[in-house]
């Protein structure tokens, strides 16, 4: 059982006096507290420390934690250049990189990014899968690549990652098509369904697709992205998460929790909520801390760390 944390790289999560350079220390503190992974997210429509830049800074500053993206938007980067950047981070971290990818969503969190990146919105899922296939081919030493969308006749020698087969690549998303593609092509699954029952059913569909493709269920890491706030009780936690949702997403909590997993309340109540996802099959939980300001983020980091042994024990008993 792995429990990781999403670093607060977005400026909406900082206070006026916060120094973003302390994010490296935040990551080191999380590692010392027992978190097994540090994740960063990716966007062009809200100011933040760029995802791969943050991971490159964390690579030499940490020792054992997995460094991950949740989720990287490959269409924002030239595919060959992105393969080199990812391989470089994997090398600098001695093989600790995990890359979750996504194709973006309809609405303001997806389509405007395609306009900024000058990449067509149409066939975005096929482009995503081809990009990942290209990365793997480059890391394996391919001199050319001929897909339906991406075609390169003369590829230069590529930077090789630390691991011969490259970093694990997970998919974010829970549509039926995403579940099938995860089972066929990807090394892990990182969704954020509000209902643990939907997580369990999605995981079953992934394992069916994997079996149909001749893969083992053990080939795919079942992960979960969840927003967490430990507070005095559920109501105070919801008030704090509502402020967070409005600052980070421009929407109230009641709208955010319709599409994303959210757990709040006392430490015992949060533990109960996380245990429901573990019982549904999640084995790598990535926690987003529902707090504004880096001081409040650090406080939540300490509180959630206290739950790590109990959450891990739940996995062992399932």
C-alpha positions as YAML, in Angstrom:
chain: A
units: angstrom
residues:
- id: 1
  name: UNK
  ca: [0.00, 0.00, 0.00]
- id: 2
  name: UNK
  ca: [1.43, 3.35, -1.06]
- id: 3
  name: UNK
  ca: [0.25, 6.76, 0.11]
- id: 4
  name: UNK
  ca: [1.50, 9.84, -1.66]
- id: 5
  name: UNK
  ca: [0.79, 13.55, -1.64]
- id: 6
  name: UNK
  ca: [0.19, 16.14, -4.33]
- id: 7
  name: UNK
  ca: [2.53, 19.10, -3.87]
- id: 8
  name: UNK
  ca: [0.82, 22.53, -3.80]
- id: 9
  name: UNK
  ca: [2.56, 23.88, -6.89]
- id: 10
  name: UNK
  ca: [-0.28, 26.19, -7.97]
- id: 11
  name: UNK
  ca: [-0.14, 29.83, -6.88]
- id: 12
  name: UNK
  ca: [-3.82, 29.65, -5.84]
- id: 13
  name: UNK
  ca: [-2.69, 27.43, -2.97]
- id: 14
  name: UNK
  ca: [-0.07, 29.87, -1.67]
- id: 15
  name: UNK
  ca: [-0.34, 32.76, 0.75]
- id: 16
  name: UNK
  ca: [1.01, 36.20, -0.09]
- id: 17
  name: UNK
  ca: [4.24, 35.66, 1.88]
- id: 18
  name: UNK
  ca: [4.82, 32.04, 0.81]
- id: 19
  name: UNK
  ca: [8.11, 31.23, -0.92]
- id: 20
  name: UNK
  ca: [7.69, 28.55, -3.62]
- id: 21
  name: UNK
  ca: [11.29, 27.46, -3.07]
- id: 22
  name: UNK
  ca: [10.10, 25.83, 0.15]
- id: 23
  name: UNK
  ca: [8.22, 23.25, -1.95]
- id: 24
  name: UNK
  ca: [11.42, 21.19, -2.16]
- id: 25
  name: UNK
  ca: [11.59, 21.14, 1.63]
- id: 26
  name: UNK
  ca: [7.88, 20.26, 1.69]
- id: 27
  name: UNK
  ca: [8.69, 17.22, -0.43]
- id: 28
  name: UNK
  ca: [11.59, 16.20, 1.79]
- id: 29
  name: UNK
  ca: [9.37, 16.52, 4.87]
- id: 30
  name: UNK
  ca: [6.71, 14.32, 3.26]
- id: 31
  name: UNK
  ca: [9.35, 11.67, 2.57]
- id: 32
  name: UNK
  ca: [10.52, 11.72, 6.19]
- id: 33
  name: UNK
  ca: [6.93, 11.44, 7.41]
- id: 34
  name: UNK
  ca: [6.43, 8.19, 5.50]
- id: 35
  name: UNK
  ca: [4.69, 9.26, 2.31]
- id: 36
  name: UNK
  ca: [5.85, 7.00, -0.50]
- id: 37
  name: UNK
  ca: [5.26, 9.36, -3.43]
- id: 38
  name: UNK
  ca: [5.24, 13.03, -4.40]
- id: 39
  name: UNK
  ca: [2.99, 14.05, -7.28]
- id: 40
  name: UNK
  ca: [2.55, 17.29, -9.24]
- id: 41
  name: UNK
  ca: [-0.17, 18.39, -11.63]
- id: 42
  name: UNK
  ca: [-0.02, 20.12, -14.98]
- id: 43
  name: UNK
  ca: [-1.80, 23.07, -16.58]
- id: 44
  name: UNK
  ca: [-1.37, 26.17, -18.71]
- id: 45
  name: UNK
  ca: [-4.53, 27.98, -17.63]
- id: 46
  name: UNK
  ca: [-3.56, 28.63, -14.01]
- id: 47
  name: UNK
  ca: [-0.15, 29.85, -12.80]
- id: 48
  name: UNK
  ca: [2.03, 27.24, -11.11]
- id: 49
  name: UNK
  ca: [5.50, 25.76, -10.95]
- id: 50
  name: UNK
  ca: [5.71, 23.72, -14.16]
- id: 51
  name: UNK
  ca: [5.33, 20.01, -13.45]
- id: 52
  name: UNK
  ca: [8.55, 18.61, -14.91]
- id: 53
  name: UNK
  ca: [10.58, 21.51, -13.52]
- id: 54
  name: UNK
  ca: [9.28, 20.67, -10.04]
- id: 55
  name: UNK
  ca: [10.12, 16.98, -10.41]
- id: 56
  name: UNK
  ca: [13.61, 17.82, -11.65]
- id: 57
  name: UNK
  ca: [14.15, 19.92, -8.52]
- id: 58
  name: UNK
  ca: [12.88, 17.10, -6.29]
- id: 59
  name: UNK
  ca: [14.95, 14.34, -7.92]
- id: 60
  name: UNK
  ca: [18.30, 15.11, -6.24]
- id: 61
  name: UNK
  ca: [16.66, 16.40, -3.05]
- id: 62
  name: UNK
  ca: [14.84, 13.15, -2.22]
- id: 63
  name: UNK
  ca: [15.99, 9.57, -1.86]
- id: 64
  name: UNK
  ca: [13.25, 6.96, -1.94]
- id: 65
  name: UNK
  ca: [9.89, 8.48, -2.85]
- id: 66
  name: UNK
  ca: [8.28, 7.94, -6.22]
- id: 67
  name: UNK
  ca: [8.05, 11.17, -8.22]
- id: 68
  name: UNK
  ca: [4.90, 11.39, -10.28]
- id: 69
  name: UNK
  ca: [2.59, 13.48, -12.45]
- id: 70
  name: UNK
  ca: [-1.14, 13.66, -11.81]
- id: 71
  name: UNK
  ca: [-1.73, 14.15, -14.60]
- id: 72
  name: UNK
  ca: [0.71, 15.26, -17.28]
- id: 73
  name: UNK
  ca: [-0.90, 16.63, -20.46]
- id: 74
  name: UNK
  ca: [1.39, 15.32, -23.23]
- id: 75
  name: UNK
  ca: [-0.27, 17.45, -25.91]
- id: 76
  name: UNK
  ca: [1.21, 20.54, -24.24]
- id: 77
  name: UNK
  ca: [4.73, 19.41, -25.22]
- id: 78
  name: UNK
  ca: [6.47, 18.22, -28.37]
- id: 79
  name: UNK
  ca: [6.51, 14.43, -28.02]
- id: 80
  name: UNK
  ca: [10.20, 13.78, -28.69]
- id: 81
  name: UNK
  ca: [11.23, 16.60, -26.36]
- id: 82
  name: UNK
  ca: [8.88, 15.30, -23.66]
- id: 83
  name: UNK
  ca: [10.39, 11.82, -23.94]
- id: 84
  name: UNK
  ca: [13.82, 13.31, -23.32]
- id: 85
  name: UNK
  ca: [12.63, 15.37, -20.34]
- id: 86
  name: UNK
  ca: [10.94, 12.36, -18.74]
- id: 87
  name: UNK
  ca: [13.94, 10.12, -19.31]
- id: 88
  name: UNK
  ca: [16.17, 12.80, -17.77]
- id: 89
  name: UNK
  ca: [14.04, 13.00, -14.61]
- id: 90
  name: UNK
  ca: [14.03, 9.21, -14.38]
- id: 91
  name: UNK
  ca: [17.83, 9.23, -14.61]
- id: 92
  name: UNK
  ca: [18.25, 12.04, -12.07]
- id: 93
  name: UNK
  ca: [15.96, 10.22, -9.62]
- id: 94
  name: UNK
  ca: [17.60, 6.80, -10.19]
- id: 95
  name: UNK
  ca: [14.43, 5.29, -11.64]
- id: 96
  name: UNK
  ca: [11.80, 6.79, -9.31]
- id: 97
  name: UNK
  ca: [9.53, 8.43, -11.91]
- id: 98
  name: UNK
  ca: [5.90, 7.48, -12.58]
- id: 99
  name: UNK
  ca: [4.05, 9.34, -15.34]
- id: 100
  name: UNK
  ca: [0.27, 9.65, -15.19]
- id: 101
  name: UNK
  ca: [-1.09, 11.11, -18.44]
- id: 102
  name: UNK
  ca: [-4.41, 12.56, -19.51]
- id: 103
  name: UNK
  ca: [-6.00, 14.01, -22.62]
- id: 104
  name: UNK
  ca: [-7.89, 16.84, -20.93]
- id: 105
  name: UNK
  ca: [-11.62, 17.27, -20.42]
- id: 106
  name: UNK
  ca: [-14.36, 19.17, -22.25]
- id: 107
  name: UNK
  ca: [-14.95, 22.65, -20.90]
- id: 108
  name: UNK
  ca: [-12.55, 25.23, -19.52]
- id: 109
  name: UNK
  ca: [-10.15, 22.67, -18.01]
- id: 110
  name: UNK
  ca: [-9.49, 20.95, -21.33]
- id: 111
  name: UNK
  ca: [-10.26, 22.53, -24.66]
- id: 112
  name: UNK
  ca: [-8.56, 25.92, -24.05]
- id: 113
  name: UNK
  ca: [-5.31, 24.01, -23.41]
- id: 114
  name: UNK
  ca: [-5.47, 22.58, -26.92]
- id: 115
  name: UNK
  ca: [-5.88, 26.07, -28.34]
- id: 116
  name: UNK
  ca: [-2.80, 27.25, -26.42]
- id: 117
  name: UNK
  ca: [-0.76, 24.23, -27.51]
- id: 118
  name: UNK
  ca: [-1.94, 24.50, -31.16]
- id: 119
  name: UNK
  ca: [-2.87, 20.81, -31.18]
- id: 120
  name: UNK
  ca: [-6.23, 19.66, -32.61]
- id: 121
  name: UNK
  ca: [-8.93, 18.72, -30.11]
- id: 122
  name: UNK
  ca: [-10.16, 15.98, -32.45]
- id: 123
  name: UNK
  ca: [-8.72, 12.48, -31.95]
- id: 124
  name: UNK
  ca: [-7.12, 13.57, -28.69]
- id: 125
  name: UNK
  ca: [-7.28, 10.11, -27.14]
- id: 126
  name: UNK
  ca: [-5.66, 8.47, -30.14]
- id: 127
  name: UNK
  ca: [-2.96, 11.17, -30.03]
- id: 128
  name: UNK
  ca: [-2.37, 10.47, -26.33]
- id: 129
  name: UNK
  ca: [-1.97, 6.73, -26.85]
- id: 130
  name: UNK
  ca: [0.33, 7.27, -29.83]
- id: 131
  name: UNK
  ca: [2.46, 9.71, -27.87]
- id: 132
  name: UNK
  ca: [2.95, 7.17, -25.09]
- id: 133
  name: UNK
  ca: [3.77, 4.48, -27.66]
- id: 134
  name: UNK
  ca: [6.31, 6.85, -29.25]
- id: 135
  name: UNK
  ca: [7.95, 7.53, -25.87]
- id: 136
  name: UNK
  ca: [8.34, 3.84, -25.21]
- id: 137
  name: UNK
  ca: [9.78, 3.29, -28.69]
- id: 138
  name: UNK
  ca: [12.29, 6.11, -28.22]
- id: 139
  name: UNK
  ca: [13.37, 4.74, -24.84]
- id: 140
  name: UNK
  ca: [13.84, 1.37, -26.52]
- id: 141
  name: UNK
  ca: [16.15, 2.88, -29.16]
- id: 142
  name: UNK
  ca: [13.79, 3.19, -32.14]
- id: 143
  name: UNK
  ca: [15.15, 5.12, -35.14]
- id: 144
  name: UNK
  ca: [11.74, 5.79, -36.68]
- id: 145
  name: UNK
  ca: [8.06, 5.80, -35.72]
- id: 146
  name: UNK
  ca: [5.03, 5.54, -37.97]
- id: 147
  name: UNK
  ca: [1.66, 5.94, -36.29]
- id: 148
  name: UNK
  ca: [-1.62, 7.25, -37.64]
- id: 149
  name: UNK
  ca: [-0.99, 10.74, -36.26]
- id: 150
  name: UNK
  ca: [2.69, 10.92, -35.31]
- id: 151
  name: UNK
  ca: [5.27, 10.00, -37.95]
- id: 152
  name: UNK
  ca: [9.05, 10.34, -37.73]
- id: 153
  name: UNK
  ca: [11.32, 8.82, -40.37]
- id: 154
  name: UNK
  ca: [14.67, 9.68, -38.79]
- id: 155
  name: UNK
  ca: [14.71, 9.84, -35.00]
- id: 156
  name: UNK
  ca: [18.00, 10.84, -33.34]
- id: 157
  name: UNK
  ca: [19.46, 8.78, -30.50]
- id: 158
  name: UNK
  ca: [17.27, 9.39, -27.44]
- id: 159
  name: UNK
  ca: [18.13, 9.86, -23.80]
- id: 160
  name: UNK
  ca: [17.53, 6.50, -22.16]
- id: 161
  name: UNK
  ca: [15.74, 6.41, -18.78]
- id: 162
  name: UNK
  ca: [17.17, 4.68, -15.75]
- id: 163
  name: UNK
  ca: [15.01, 1.60, -16.30]
- id: 164
  name: UNK
  ca: [15.35, -0.34, -19.52]
- id: 165
  name: UNK
  ca: [11.59, -0.34, -20.12]
- id: 166
  name: UNK
  ca: [11.16, 3.28, -19.05]
- id: 167
  name: UNK
  ca: [9.07, 4.73, -16.21]
- id: 168
  name: UNK
  ca: [5.61, 3.29, -15.56]
- id: 169
  name: UNK
  ca: [2.89, 5.20, -17.40]
- id: 170
  name: UNK
  ca: [-0.54, 5.43, -15.80]
- id: 171
  name: UNK
  ca: [-3.77, 6.77, -17.26]
- id: 172
  name: UNK
  ca: [-6.14, 9.19, -15.58]
- id: 173
  name: UNK
  ca: [-9.82, 8.83, -16.48]
- id: 174
  name: UNK
  ca: [-12.81, 6.63, -15.80]
- id: 175
  name: UNK
  ca: [-14.93, 6.59, -18.95]
- id: 176
  name: UNK
  ca: [-15.60, 3.13, -20.43]
- id: 177
  name: UNK
  ca: [-13.09, 3.87, -23.21]
- id: 178
  name: UNK
  ca: [-10.46, 4.98, -20.69]
- id: 179
  name: UNK
  ca: [-10.94, 1.81, -18.67]
- id: 180
  name: UNK
  ca: [-10.48, -0.35, -21.75]
- id: 181
  name: UNK
  ca: [-7.39, 1.56, -22.82]
- id: 182
  name: UNK
  ca: [-5.90, 1.29, -19.33]
- id: 183
  name: UNK
  ca: [-6.31, -2.46, -19.41]
- id: 184
  name: UNK
  ca: [-4.72, -2.76, -22.86]
- id: 185
  name: UNK
  ca: [-1.90, -0.24, -22.76]
- id: 186
  name: UNK
  ca: [-1.08, 1.34, -19.42]
- id: 187
  name: UNK
  ca: [0.84, 0.42, -16.27]
- id: 188
  name: UNK
  ca: [-1.56, 2.01, -13.80]
- id: 189
  name: UNK
  ca: [-4.87, 3.79, -13.27]
- id: 190
  name: UNK
  ca: [-5.29, 7.08, -11.39]
- id: 191
  name: UNK
  ca: [-8.95, 8.22, -11.34]
- id: 192
  name: UNK
  ca: [-10.87, 10.25, -8.73]
- id: 193
  name: UNK
  ca: [-14.43, 8.86, -8.62]
- id: 194
  name: UNK
  ca: [-16.63, 10.30, -5.84]
- id: 195
  name: UNK
  ca: [-18.14, 6.86, -5.10]
- id: 196
  name: UNK
  ca: [-15.90, 3.95, -4.05]
- id: 197
  name: UNK
  ca: [-18.37, 1.58, -5.73]
- id: 198
  name: UNK
  ca: [-17.55, 3.23, -9.07]
- id: 199
  name: UNK
  ca: [-13.87, 2.72, -8.36]
- id: 200
  name: UNK
  ca: [-14.45, -1.00, -7.72]
- id: 201
  name: UNK
  ca: [-16.50, -1.47, -10.89]
- id: 202
  name: UNK
  ca: [-13.99, 0.47, -12.96]
- id: 203
  name: UNK
  ca: [-11.14, -1.65, -11.66]
- id: 204
  name: UNK
  ca: [-13.06, -4.81, -12.59]
- id: 205
  name: UNK
  ca: [-13.51, -3.51, -16.14]
- id: 206
  name: UNK
  ca: [-9.79, -2.69, -16.39]
- id: 207
  name: UNK
  ca: [-8.82, -6.17, -15.27]
- id: 208
  name: UNK
  ca: [-11.22, -7.70, -17.78]
- id: 209
  name: UNK
  ca: [-9.69, -5.60, -20.57]
- id: 210
  name: UNK
  ca: [-6.21, -6.57, -19.40]
- id: 211
  name: UNK
  ca: [-7.06, -10.25, -19.47]
- id: 212
  name: UNK
  ca: [-8.53, -9.89, -22.96]
- id: 213
  name: UNK
  ca: [-5.23, -8.31, -24.04]
- id: 214
  name: UNK
  ca: [-3.20, -11.13, -22.53]
- id: 215
  name: UNK
  ca: [-2.02, -9.05, -19.59]
- id: 216
  name: UNK
  ca: [-2.06, -9.81, -15.87]
- id: 217
  name: UNK
  ca: [-3.98, -7.73, -13.33]
- id: 218
  name: UNK
  ca: [-0.67, -7.34, -11.48]
- id: 219
  name: UNK
  ca: [0.66, -5.40, -14.50]
- id: 220
  name: UNK
  ca: [-1.59, -2.45, -13.60]
- id: 221
  name: UNK
  ca: [-1.28, -0.38, -10.40]
- id: 222
  name: UNK
  ca: [-4.71, 0.58, -9.01]
- id: 223
  name: UNK
  ca: [-4.26, 4.14, -7.73]
- id: 224
  name: UNK
  ca: [-6.63, 6.86, -6.53]
- id: 225
  name: UNK
  ca: [-6.53, 10.67, -6.47]
- id: 226
  name: UNK
  ca: [-8.50, 12.12, -3.54]
- id: 227
  name: UNK
  ca: [-8.85, 15.52, -1.87]
- id: 228
  name: UNK
  ca: [-8.52, 15.27, 1.91]
- id: 229
  name: UNK
  ca: [-9.07, 17.66, 4.79]
- id: 230
  name: UNK
  ca: [-8.69, 16.65, 8.44]
- id: 231
  name: UNK
  ca: [-10.58, 19.04, 10.72]
- id: 232
  name: UNK
  ca: [-12.62, 19.11, 13.92]
- id: 233
  name: UNK
  ca: [-15.65, 17.64, 12.19]
- id: 234
  name: UNK
  ca: [-17.24, 17.22, 8.77]
- id: 235
  name: UNK
  ca: [-18.86, 20.66, 8.67]
- id: 236
  name: UNK
  ca: [-15.68, 22.60, 9.48]
- id: 237
  name: UNK
  ca: [-13.79, 20.44, 7.01]
- id: 238
  name: UNK
  ca: [-16.34, 21.15, 4.30]
- id: 239
  name: UNK
  ca: [-16.09, 24.90, 4.91]
- id: 240
  name: UNK
  ca: [-12.32, 24.76, 4.48]
- id: 241
  name: UNK
  ca: [-12.61, 22.58, 1.37]
- id: 242
  name: UNK
  ca: [-15.20, 24.93, -0.10]
- id: 243
  name: UNK
  ca: [-12.73, 27.81, 0.21]
- id: 244
  name: UNK
  ca: [-10.07, 25.61, -1.38]
- id: 245
  name: UNK
  ca: [-12.34, 24.55, -4.27]
- id: 246
  name: UNK
  ca: [-13.30, 28.14, -5.02]
- id: 247
  name: UNK
  ca: [-9.68, 29.31, -4.98]
- id: 248
  name: UNK
  ca: [-8.23, 26.41, -6.98]
- id: 249
  name: UNK
  ca: [-11.12, 25.62, -9.35]
- id: 250
  name: UNK
  ca: [-13.44, 28.61, -9.27]
- id: 251
  name: UNK
  ca: [-16.34, 26.42, -8.18]
- id: 252
  name: UNK
  ca: [-17.99, 25.53, -4.85]
- id: 253
  name: UNK
  ca: [-17.30, 22.26, -3.11]
- id: 254
  name: UNK
  ca: [-20.80, 20.95, -3.89]
- id: 255
  name: UNK
  ca: [-19.92, 21.08, -7.59]
- id: 256
  name: UNK
  ca: [-16.37, 19.73, -7.24]
- id: 257
  name: UNK
  ca: [-17.43, 16.70, -5.21]
- id: 258
  name: UNK
  ca: [-19.80, 15.62, -7.98]
- id: 259
  name: UNK
  ca: [-16.78, 14.81, -10.15]
- id: 260
  name: UNK
  ca: [-13.89, 14.26, -7.71]
- id: 261
  name: UNK
  ca: [-13.29, 12.12, -4.64]
- id: 262
  name: UNK
  ca: [-13.40, 14.21, -1.46]
- id: 263
  name: UNK
  ca: [-12.96, 12.98, 2.12]
- id: 264
  name: UNK
  ca: [-13.15, 15.25, 5.17]
- id: 265
  name: UNK
  ca: [-13.97, 15.30, 8.87]
- id: 266
  name: UNK
  ca: [-12.06, 14.22, 11.95]
- id: 267
  name: UNK
  ca: [-9.03, 11.98, 11.60]
- id: 268
  name: UNK
  ca: [-11.19, 8.93, 12.30]
- id: 269
  name: UNK
  ca: [-13.79, 10.01, 9.74]
- id: 270
  name: UNK
  ca: [-11.13, 10.60, 7.09]
- id: 271
  name: UNK
  ca: [-9.59, 7.21, 7.86]
- id: 272
  name: UNK
  ca: [-13.00, 5.58, 7.41]
- id: 273
  name: UNK
  ca: [-13.44, 7.34, 4.07]
- id: 274
  name: UNK
  ca: [-10.03, 6.28, 2.78]
- id: 275
  name: UNK
  ca: [-10.59, 2.71, 3.94]
- id: 276
  name: UNK
  ca: [-13.65, 2.50, 1.68]
- id: 277
  name: UNK
  ca: [-11.43, 3.10, -1.35]
- id: 278
  name: UNK
  ca: [-8.84, 0.62, -0.13]
- id: 279
  name: UNK
  ca: [-11.61, -1.97, 0.23]
- id: 280
  name: UNK
  ca: [-12.64, -1.12, -3.36]
- id: 281
  name: UNK
  ca: [-9.14, -2.04, -4.54]
- id: 282
  name: UNK
  ca: [-7.02, 1.13, -4.42]
- id: 283
  name: UNK
  ca: [-3.37, 0.39, -3.60]
- id: 284
  name: UNK
  ca: [-1.69, 3.75, -4.26]
- id: 285
  name: UNK
  ca: [-3.55, 6.73, -2.84]
- id: 286
  name: UNK
  ca: [-2.45, 10.22, -3.91]
- id: 287
  name: UNK
  ca: [-3.78, 12.78, -1.43]
- id: 288
  name: UNK
  ca: [-4.44, 16.38, -2.34]
- id: 289
  name: UNK
  ca: [-4.40, 18.45, 0.84]
- id: 290
  name: UNK
  ca: [-7.43, 20.73, 1.10]
- id: 291
  name: UNK
  ca: [-5.73, 23.78, 2.57]
- id: 292
  name: UNK
  ca: [-4.80, 27.29, 1.46]
- id: 293
  name: UNK
  ca: [-1.34, 28.63, 2.29]
- id: 294
  name: UNK
  ca: [1.79, 26.55, 2.63]
- id: 295
  name: UNK
  ca: [1.69, 26.66, 6.43]
- id: 296
  name: UNK
  ca: [-1.80, 25.12, 6.43]
- id: 297
  name: UNK
  ca: [-0.66, 22.63, 3.81]
- id: 298
  name: UNK
  ca: [2.19, 21.55, 6.11]
- id: 299
  name: UNK
  ca: [-0.23, 21.15, 9.00]
- id: 300
  name: UNK
  ca: [-2.48, 18.91, 6.90]
- id: 301
  name: UNK
  ca: [0.58, 16.96, 5.73]
- id: 302
  name: UNK
  ca: [1.44, 16.11, 9.35]
- id: 303
  name: UNK
  ca: [-2.14, 15.13, 10.17]
- id: 304
  name: UNK
  ca: [-2.54, 12.87, 7.16]
- id: 305
  name: UNK
  ca: [0.85, 11.26, 7.85]
- id: 306
  name: UNK
  ca: [-0.52, 10.03, 11.18]
- id: 307
  name: UNK
  ca: [-3.06, 7.94, 9.24]
- id: 308
  name: UNK
  ca: [-0.55, 6.17, 6.99]
- id: 309
  name: UNK
  ca: [-0.02, 3.09, 9.23]
- id: 310
  name: UNK
  ca: [-3.76, 2.52, 9.66]
- id: 311
  name: UNK
  ca: [-4.50, 2.89, 5.94]
- id: 312
  name: UNK
  ca: [-1.68, 0.49, 5.09]
- id: 313
  name: UNK
  ca: [-2.99, -2.01, 7.65]
- id: 314
  name: UNK
  ca: [-6.38, -1.92, 5.94]
- id: 315
  name: UNK
  ca: [-4.80, -3.00, 2.67]
- id: 316
  name: UNK
  ca: [-3.08, -5.93, 4.36]
- id: 317
  name: UNK
  ca: [-6.41, -7.12, 5.77]
- id: 318
  name: UNK
  ca: [-8.32, -6.91, 2.47]
...
